[in-house]
mmCIF file of C-alpha atoms in Angstrom:
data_model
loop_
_atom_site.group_PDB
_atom_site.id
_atom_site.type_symbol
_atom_site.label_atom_id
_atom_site.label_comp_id
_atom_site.label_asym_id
_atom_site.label_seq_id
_atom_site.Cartn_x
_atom_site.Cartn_y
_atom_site.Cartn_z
ATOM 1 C CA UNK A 357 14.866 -14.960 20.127
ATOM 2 C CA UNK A 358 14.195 -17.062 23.770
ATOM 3 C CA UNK A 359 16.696 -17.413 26.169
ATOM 4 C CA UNK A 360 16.762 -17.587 30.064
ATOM 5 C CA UNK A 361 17.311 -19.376 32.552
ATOM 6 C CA UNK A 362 16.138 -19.473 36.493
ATOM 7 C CA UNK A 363 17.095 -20.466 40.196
ATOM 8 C CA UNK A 364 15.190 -22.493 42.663
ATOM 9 C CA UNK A 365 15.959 -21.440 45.918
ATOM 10 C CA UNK A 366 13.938 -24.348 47.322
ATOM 11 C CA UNK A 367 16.531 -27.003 46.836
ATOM 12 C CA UNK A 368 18.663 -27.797 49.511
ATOM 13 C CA UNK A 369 22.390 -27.487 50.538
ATOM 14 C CA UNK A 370 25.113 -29.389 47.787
ATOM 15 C CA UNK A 371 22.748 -30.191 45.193
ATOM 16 C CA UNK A 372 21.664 -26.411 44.247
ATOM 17 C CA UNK A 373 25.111 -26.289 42.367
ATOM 18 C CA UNK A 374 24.247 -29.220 39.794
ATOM 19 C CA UNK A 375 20.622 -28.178 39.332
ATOM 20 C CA UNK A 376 21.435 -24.811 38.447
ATOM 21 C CA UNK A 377 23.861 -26.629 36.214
ATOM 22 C CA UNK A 378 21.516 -28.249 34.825
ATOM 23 C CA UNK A 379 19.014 -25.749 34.721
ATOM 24 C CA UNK A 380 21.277 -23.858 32.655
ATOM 25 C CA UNK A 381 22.607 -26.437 30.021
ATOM 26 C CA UNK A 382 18.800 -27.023 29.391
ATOM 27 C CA UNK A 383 18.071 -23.550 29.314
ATOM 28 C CA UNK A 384 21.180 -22.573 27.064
ATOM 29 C CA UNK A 385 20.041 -26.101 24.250
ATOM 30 C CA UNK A 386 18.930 -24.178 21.186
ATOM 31 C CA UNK A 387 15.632 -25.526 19.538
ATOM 32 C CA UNK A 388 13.067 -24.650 17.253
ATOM 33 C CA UNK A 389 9.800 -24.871 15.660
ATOM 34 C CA UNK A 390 9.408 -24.046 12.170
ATOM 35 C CA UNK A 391 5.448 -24.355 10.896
ATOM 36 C CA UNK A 392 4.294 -24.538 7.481
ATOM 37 C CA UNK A 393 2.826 -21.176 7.222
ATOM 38 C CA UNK A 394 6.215 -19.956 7.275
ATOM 39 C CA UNK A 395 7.322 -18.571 10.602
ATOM 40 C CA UNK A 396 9.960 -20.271 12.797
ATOM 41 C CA UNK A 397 10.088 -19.582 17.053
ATOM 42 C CA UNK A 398 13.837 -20.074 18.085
ATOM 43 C CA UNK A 399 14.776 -21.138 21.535
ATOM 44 C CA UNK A 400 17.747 -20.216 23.616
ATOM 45 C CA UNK A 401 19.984 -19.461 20.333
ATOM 46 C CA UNK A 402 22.642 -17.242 21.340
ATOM 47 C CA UNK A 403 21.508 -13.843 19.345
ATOM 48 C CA UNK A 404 19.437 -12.531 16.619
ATOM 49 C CA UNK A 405 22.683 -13.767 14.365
ATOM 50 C CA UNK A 406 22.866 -16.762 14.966
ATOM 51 C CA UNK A 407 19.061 -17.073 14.661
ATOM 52 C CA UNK A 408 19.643 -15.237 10.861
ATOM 53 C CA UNK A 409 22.885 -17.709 10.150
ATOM 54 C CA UNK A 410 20.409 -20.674 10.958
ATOM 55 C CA UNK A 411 17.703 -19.790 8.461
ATOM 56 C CA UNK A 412 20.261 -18.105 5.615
ATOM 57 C CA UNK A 413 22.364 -21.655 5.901
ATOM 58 C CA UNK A 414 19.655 -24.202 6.600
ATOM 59 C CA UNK A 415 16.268 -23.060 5.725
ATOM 60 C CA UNK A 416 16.476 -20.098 2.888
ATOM 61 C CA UNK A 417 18.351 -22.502 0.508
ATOM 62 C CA UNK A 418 15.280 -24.700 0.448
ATOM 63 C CA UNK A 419 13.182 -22.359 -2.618
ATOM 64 C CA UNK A 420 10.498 -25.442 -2.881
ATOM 65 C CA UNK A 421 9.985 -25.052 1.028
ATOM 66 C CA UNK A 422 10.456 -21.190 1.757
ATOM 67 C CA UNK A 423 8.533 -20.308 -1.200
ATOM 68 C CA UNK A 424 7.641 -16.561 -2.164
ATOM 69 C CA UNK A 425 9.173 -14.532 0.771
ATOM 70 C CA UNK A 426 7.170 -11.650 2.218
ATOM 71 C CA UNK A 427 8.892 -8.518 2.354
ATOM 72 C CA UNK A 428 12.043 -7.884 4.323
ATOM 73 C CA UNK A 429 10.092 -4.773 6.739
ATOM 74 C CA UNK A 430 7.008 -6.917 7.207
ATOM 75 C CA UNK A 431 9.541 -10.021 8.617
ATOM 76 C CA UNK A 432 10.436 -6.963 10.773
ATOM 77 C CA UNK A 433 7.646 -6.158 12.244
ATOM 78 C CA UNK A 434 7.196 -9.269 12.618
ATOM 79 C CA UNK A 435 9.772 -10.573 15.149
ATOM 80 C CA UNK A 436 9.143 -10.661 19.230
ATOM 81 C CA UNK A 437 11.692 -11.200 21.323
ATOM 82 C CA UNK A 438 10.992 -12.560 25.000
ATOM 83 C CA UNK A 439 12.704 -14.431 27.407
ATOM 84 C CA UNK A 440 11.715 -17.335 29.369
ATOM 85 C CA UNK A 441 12.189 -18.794 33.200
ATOM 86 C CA UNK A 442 10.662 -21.846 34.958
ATOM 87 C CA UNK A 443 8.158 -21.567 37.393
ATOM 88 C CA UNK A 444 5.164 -23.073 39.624
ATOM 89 C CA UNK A 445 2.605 -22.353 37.323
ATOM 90 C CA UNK A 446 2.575 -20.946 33.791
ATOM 91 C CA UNK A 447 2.215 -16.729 32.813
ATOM 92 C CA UNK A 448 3.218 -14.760 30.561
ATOM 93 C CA UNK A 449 4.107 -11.168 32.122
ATOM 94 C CA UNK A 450 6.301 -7.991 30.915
ATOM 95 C CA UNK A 451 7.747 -10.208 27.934
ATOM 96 C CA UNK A 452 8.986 -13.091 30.275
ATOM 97 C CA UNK A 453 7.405 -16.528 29.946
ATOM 98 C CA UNK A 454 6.869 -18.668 32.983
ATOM 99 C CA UNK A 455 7.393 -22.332 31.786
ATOM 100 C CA UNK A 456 5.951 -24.832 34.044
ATOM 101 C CA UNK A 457 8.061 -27.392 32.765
ATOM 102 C CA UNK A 458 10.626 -28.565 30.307
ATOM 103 C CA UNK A 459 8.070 -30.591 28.022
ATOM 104 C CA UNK A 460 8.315 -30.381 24.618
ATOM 105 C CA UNK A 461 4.943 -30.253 24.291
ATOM 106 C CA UNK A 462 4.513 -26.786 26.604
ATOM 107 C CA UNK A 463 7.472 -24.819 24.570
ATOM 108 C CA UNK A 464 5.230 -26.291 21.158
ATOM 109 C CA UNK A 465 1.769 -24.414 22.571
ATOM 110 C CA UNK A 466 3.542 -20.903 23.043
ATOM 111 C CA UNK A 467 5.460 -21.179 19.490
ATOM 112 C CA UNK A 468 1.968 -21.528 17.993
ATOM 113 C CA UNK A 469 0.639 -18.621 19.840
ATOM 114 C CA UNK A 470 4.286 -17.239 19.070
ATOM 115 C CA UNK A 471 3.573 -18.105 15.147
ATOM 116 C CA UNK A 472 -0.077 -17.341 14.963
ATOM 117 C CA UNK A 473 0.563 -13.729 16.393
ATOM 118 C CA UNK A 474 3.783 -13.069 13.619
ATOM 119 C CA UNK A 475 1.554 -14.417 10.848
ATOM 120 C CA UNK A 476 -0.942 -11.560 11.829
ATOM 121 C CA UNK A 477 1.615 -9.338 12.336
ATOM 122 C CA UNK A 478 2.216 -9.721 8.673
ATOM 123 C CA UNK A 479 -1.183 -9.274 7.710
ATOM 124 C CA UNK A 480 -1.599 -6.141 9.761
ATOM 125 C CA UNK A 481 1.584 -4.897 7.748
ATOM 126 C CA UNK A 482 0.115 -5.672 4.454
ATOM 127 C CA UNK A 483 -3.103 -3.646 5.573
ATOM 128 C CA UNK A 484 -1.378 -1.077 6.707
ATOM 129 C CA UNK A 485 0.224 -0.444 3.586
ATOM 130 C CA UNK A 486 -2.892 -1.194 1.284
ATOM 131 C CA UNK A 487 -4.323 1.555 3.336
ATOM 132 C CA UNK A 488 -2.029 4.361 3.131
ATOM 133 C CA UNK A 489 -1.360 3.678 -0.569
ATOM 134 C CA UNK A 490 -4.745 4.590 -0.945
ATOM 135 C CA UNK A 491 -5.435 6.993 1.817
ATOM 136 C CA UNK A 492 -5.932 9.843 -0.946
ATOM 137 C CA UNK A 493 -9.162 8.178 -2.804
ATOM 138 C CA UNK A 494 -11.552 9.587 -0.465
ATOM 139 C CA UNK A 495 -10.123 13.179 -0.559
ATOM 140 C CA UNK A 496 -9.448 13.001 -4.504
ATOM 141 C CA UNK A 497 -13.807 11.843 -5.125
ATOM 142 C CA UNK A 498 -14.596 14.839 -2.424
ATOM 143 C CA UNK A 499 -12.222 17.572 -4.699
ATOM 144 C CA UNK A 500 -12.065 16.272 -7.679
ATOM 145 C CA UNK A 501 -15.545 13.782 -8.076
ATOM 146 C CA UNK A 502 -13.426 11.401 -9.972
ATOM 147 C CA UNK A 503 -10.176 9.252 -9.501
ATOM 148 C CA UNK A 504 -7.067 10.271 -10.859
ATOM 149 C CA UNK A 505 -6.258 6.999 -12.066
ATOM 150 C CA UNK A 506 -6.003 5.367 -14.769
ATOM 151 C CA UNK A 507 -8.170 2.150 -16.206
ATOM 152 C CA UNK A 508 -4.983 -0.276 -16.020
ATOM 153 C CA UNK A 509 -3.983 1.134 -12.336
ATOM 154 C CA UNK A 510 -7.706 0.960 -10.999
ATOM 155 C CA UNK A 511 -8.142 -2.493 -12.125
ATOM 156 C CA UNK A 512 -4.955 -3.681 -10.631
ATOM 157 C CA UNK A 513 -5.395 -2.006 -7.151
ATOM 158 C CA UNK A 514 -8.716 -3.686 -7.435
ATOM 159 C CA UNK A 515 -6.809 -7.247 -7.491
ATOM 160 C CA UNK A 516 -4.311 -6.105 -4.432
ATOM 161 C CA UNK A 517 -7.486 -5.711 -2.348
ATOM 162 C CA UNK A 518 -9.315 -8.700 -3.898
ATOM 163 C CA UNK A 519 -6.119 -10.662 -2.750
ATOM 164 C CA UNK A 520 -5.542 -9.044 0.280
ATOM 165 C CA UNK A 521 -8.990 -9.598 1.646
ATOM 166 C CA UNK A 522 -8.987 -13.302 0.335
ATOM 167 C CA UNK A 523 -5.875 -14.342 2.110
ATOM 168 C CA UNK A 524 -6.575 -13.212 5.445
ATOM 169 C CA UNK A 525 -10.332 -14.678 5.342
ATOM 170 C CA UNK A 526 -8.783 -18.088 4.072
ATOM 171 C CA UNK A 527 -5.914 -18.206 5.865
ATOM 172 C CA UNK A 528 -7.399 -21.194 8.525
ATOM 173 C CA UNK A 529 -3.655 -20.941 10.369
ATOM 174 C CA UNK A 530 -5.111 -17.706 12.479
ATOM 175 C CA UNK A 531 -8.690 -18.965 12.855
ATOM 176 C CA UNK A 532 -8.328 -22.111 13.587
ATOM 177 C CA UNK A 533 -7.127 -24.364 16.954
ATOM 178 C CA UNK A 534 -3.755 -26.318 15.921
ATOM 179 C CA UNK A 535 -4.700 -29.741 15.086
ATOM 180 C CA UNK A 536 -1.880 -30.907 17.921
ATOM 181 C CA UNK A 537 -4.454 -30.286 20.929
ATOM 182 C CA UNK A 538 -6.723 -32.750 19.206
ATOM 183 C CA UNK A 539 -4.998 -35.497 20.304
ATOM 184 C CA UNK A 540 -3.326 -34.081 23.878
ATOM 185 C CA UNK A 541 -4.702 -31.105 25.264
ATOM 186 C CA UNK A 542 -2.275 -30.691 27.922
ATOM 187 C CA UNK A 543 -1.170 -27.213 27.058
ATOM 188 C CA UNK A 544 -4.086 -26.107 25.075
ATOM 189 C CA UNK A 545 -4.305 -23.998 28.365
ATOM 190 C CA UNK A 546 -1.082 -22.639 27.823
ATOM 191 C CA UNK A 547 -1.388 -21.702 23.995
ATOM 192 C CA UNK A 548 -5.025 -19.771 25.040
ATOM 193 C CA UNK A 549 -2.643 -17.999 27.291
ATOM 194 C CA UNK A 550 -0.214 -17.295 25.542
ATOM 195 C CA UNK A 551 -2.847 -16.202 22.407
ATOM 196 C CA UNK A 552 -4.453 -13.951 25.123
ATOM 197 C CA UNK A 553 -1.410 -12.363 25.757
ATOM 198 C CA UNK A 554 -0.373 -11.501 22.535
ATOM 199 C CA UNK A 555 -4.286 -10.368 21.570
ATOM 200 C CA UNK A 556 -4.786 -12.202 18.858
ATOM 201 C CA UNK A 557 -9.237 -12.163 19.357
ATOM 202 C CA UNK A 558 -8.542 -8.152 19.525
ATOM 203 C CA UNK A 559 -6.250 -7.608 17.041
ATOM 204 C CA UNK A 560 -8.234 -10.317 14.170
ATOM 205 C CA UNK A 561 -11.297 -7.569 14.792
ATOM 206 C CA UNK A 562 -9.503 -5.007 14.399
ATOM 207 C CA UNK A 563 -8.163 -6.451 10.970
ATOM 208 C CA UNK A 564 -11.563 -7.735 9.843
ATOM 209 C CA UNK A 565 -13.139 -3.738 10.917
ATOM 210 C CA UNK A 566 -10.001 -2.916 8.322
ATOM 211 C CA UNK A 567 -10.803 -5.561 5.947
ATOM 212 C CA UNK A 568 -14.340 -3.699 5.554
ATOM 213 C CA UNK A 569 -12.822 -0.695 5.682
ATOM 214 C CA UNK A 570 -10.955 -2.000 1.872
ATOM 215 C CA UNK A 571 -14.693 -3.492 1.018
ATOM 216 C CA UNK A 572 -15.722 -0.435 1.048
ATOM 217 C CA UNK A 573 -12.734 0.657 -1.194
ATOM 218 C CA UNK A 574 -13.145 -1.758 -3.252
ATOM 219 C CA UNK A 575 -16.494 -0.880 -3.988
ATOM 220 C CA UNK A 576 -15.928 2.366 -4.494
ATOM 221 C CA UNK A 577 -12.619 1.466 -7.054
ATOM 222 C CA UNK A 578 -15.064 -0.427 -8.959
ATOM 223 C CA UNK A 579 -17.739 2.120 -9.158
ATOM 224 C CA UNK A 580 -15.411 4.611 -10.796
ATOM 225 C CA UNK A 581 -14.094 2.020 -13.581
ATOM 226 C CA UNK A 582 -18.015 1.255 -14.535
ATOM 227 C CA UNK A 583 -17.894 5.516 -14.580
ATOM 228 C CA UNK A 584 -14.927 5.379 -16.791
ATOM 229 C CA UNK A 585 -16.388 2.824 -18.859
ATOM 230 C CA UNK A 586 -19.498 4.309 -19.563
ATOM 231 C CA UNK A 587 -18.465 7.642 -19.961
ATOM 232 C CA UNK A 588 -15.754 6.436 -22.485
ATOM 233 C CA UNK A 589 -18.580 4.429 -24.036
ATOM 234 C CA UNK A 590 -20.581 7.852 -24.260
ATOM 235 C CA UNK A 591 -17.920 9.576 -26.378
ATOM 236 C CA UNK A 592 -18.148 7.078 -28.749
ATOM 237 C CA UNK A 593 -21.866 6.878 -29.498
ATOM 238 C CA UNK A 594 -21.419 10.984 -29.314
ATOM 239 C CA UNK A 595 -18.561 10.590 -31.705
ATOM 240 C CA UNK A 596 -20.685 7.916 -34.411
ATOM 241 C CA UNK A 597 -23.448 10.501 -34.068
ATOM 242 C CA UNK A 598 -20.852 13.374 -35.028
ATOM 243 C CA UNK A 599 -19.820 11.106 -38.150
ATOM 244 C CA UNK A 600 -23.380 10.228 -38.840
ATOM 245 C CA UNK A 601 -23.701 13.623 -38.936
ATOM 246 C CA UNK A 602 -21.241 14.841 -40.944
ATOM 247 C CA UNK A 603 -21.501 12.374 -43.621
ATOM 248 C CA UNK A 604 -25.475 12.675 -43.875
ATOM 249 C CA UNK A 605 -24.336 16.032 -44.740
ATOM 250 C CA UNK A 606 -21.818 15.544 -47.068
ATOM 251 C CA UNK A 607 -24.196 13.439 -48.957
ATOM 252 C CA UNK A 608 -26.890 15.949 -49.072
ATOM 253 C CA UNK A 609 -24.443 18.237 -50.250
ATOM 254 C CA UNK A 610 -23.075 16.228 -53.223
ATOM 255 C CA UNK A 611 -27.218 15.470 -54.285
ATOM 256 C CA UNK A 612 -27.427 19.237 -54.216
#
């Protein structure tokens, strides 16, 4: 949620009045940006509700657009709220951004920032959770020297880091600059800013140092289902020798 609005003490006399007026009507016009990785940056909407009545009646309805949602405490920790004023020059400080003007264009560079930073958000969320669902491997292989898992669940954890490492490498929305600054960088300054701000360079390590973190998971899921596998494949060539056995006996004890 943005809202805000600010003063300029350096207009004169009668006509502060009407441009604090107006200051404030353009302030208070709600507008958005909704981008097609599916986050939306609301602008001077009265509160979180009617941000949430504005997606349930206009957006959410739309399955073919909205697609698969993600789940409802990622979207959580996924929301920023900060408000905005005008100034000289543009900064973001203490949650408060400084818009140097009322272009279009400007309030378009933070949303991407704005976007880019809740679309990691969700991905940090996702890791997180891959994590400490299996935060107990490492301790079960140092007691225990095995998994205990099953076949079926191994293999399907497998595919939930498989996936999970896939769509964060692919996903060109965070790596990438928005194809909008290719034809007018005006505020490419101000969405570097604003992507500064919100740490997106830090926090992209910090999810690739976890990404490896689940290679080496991975690797060490897959390991144990080649163990399984072999080790069931050993009982049975134990267990056709047993039969070989006993029937090579049986028969020499019918011929005697």
């Amino acid at each position: 949620m943005w809202d805000g609005f600010a003063t300029d003490d350096s207009i004169p006399g009668d006509e502060t009045t009407e441009a604090l007026l107006h200051m404030m009507v353009d302030a208070a016009s709600p507008e958005l940006y909704i981008f097609s990785f599916g986050a939306v940056v609301f602008w001077s909407f009265p509160d979180e509700q009617a941000e949430r009545q504005w997606l349930t009646q206009r957006l959410f309805v739309l399955d073919r657009v909205c697609g698969t949602r993600h789940d409802p405490q990622a979207v959580e920790s996924a929301c920023d709220d900060i408000e905005f004023v005008y100034g000289d020059s543009f900064a973001i400080r203490r949650d408060v951004c400084h818009l140097m003007t009322r272009e279009p264009g400007e309030r378009l560079a933070v949303s991407f920032a704005i976007a880019k930073s809740s679309l990691l958000s969700i991905y940090e969320w996702i890791l997180q959770q891959t994590i400490e669902r299996n935060s107990d491997v490492p301790e079960q292989l140092a007691k225990h020297g095995t998994i205990k898992m099953n076949k079926v669940s191994i293999s399907k954890e497998i595919g939930k880091i498989f996936l999970v490492k896939h769509t964060v490498n692919l996903d060109s929305n965070l790596q990438d600059t928005p194809e909008e600054f290719w034809d007018d960088d005006r505020y490419e300054q101000t969405y570097v800013k604003t992507c500064e701000y919100f740490e997106l360079s830090k926090r992209m390590n910090l999810v690739n140092n976890r990404l490896k973190m689940l290679e080496d998971l991975h690797k060490v899921l897959i390991e144990e289902v080649q163990t399984k596998h072999n080790i069931l494949l050993e009982w049975v060539v134990i267990w056709l020798i047993a039969l070989e056995v006993v029937f090579e006996l049986y028969h020499a004890f019918k011929t005697t």
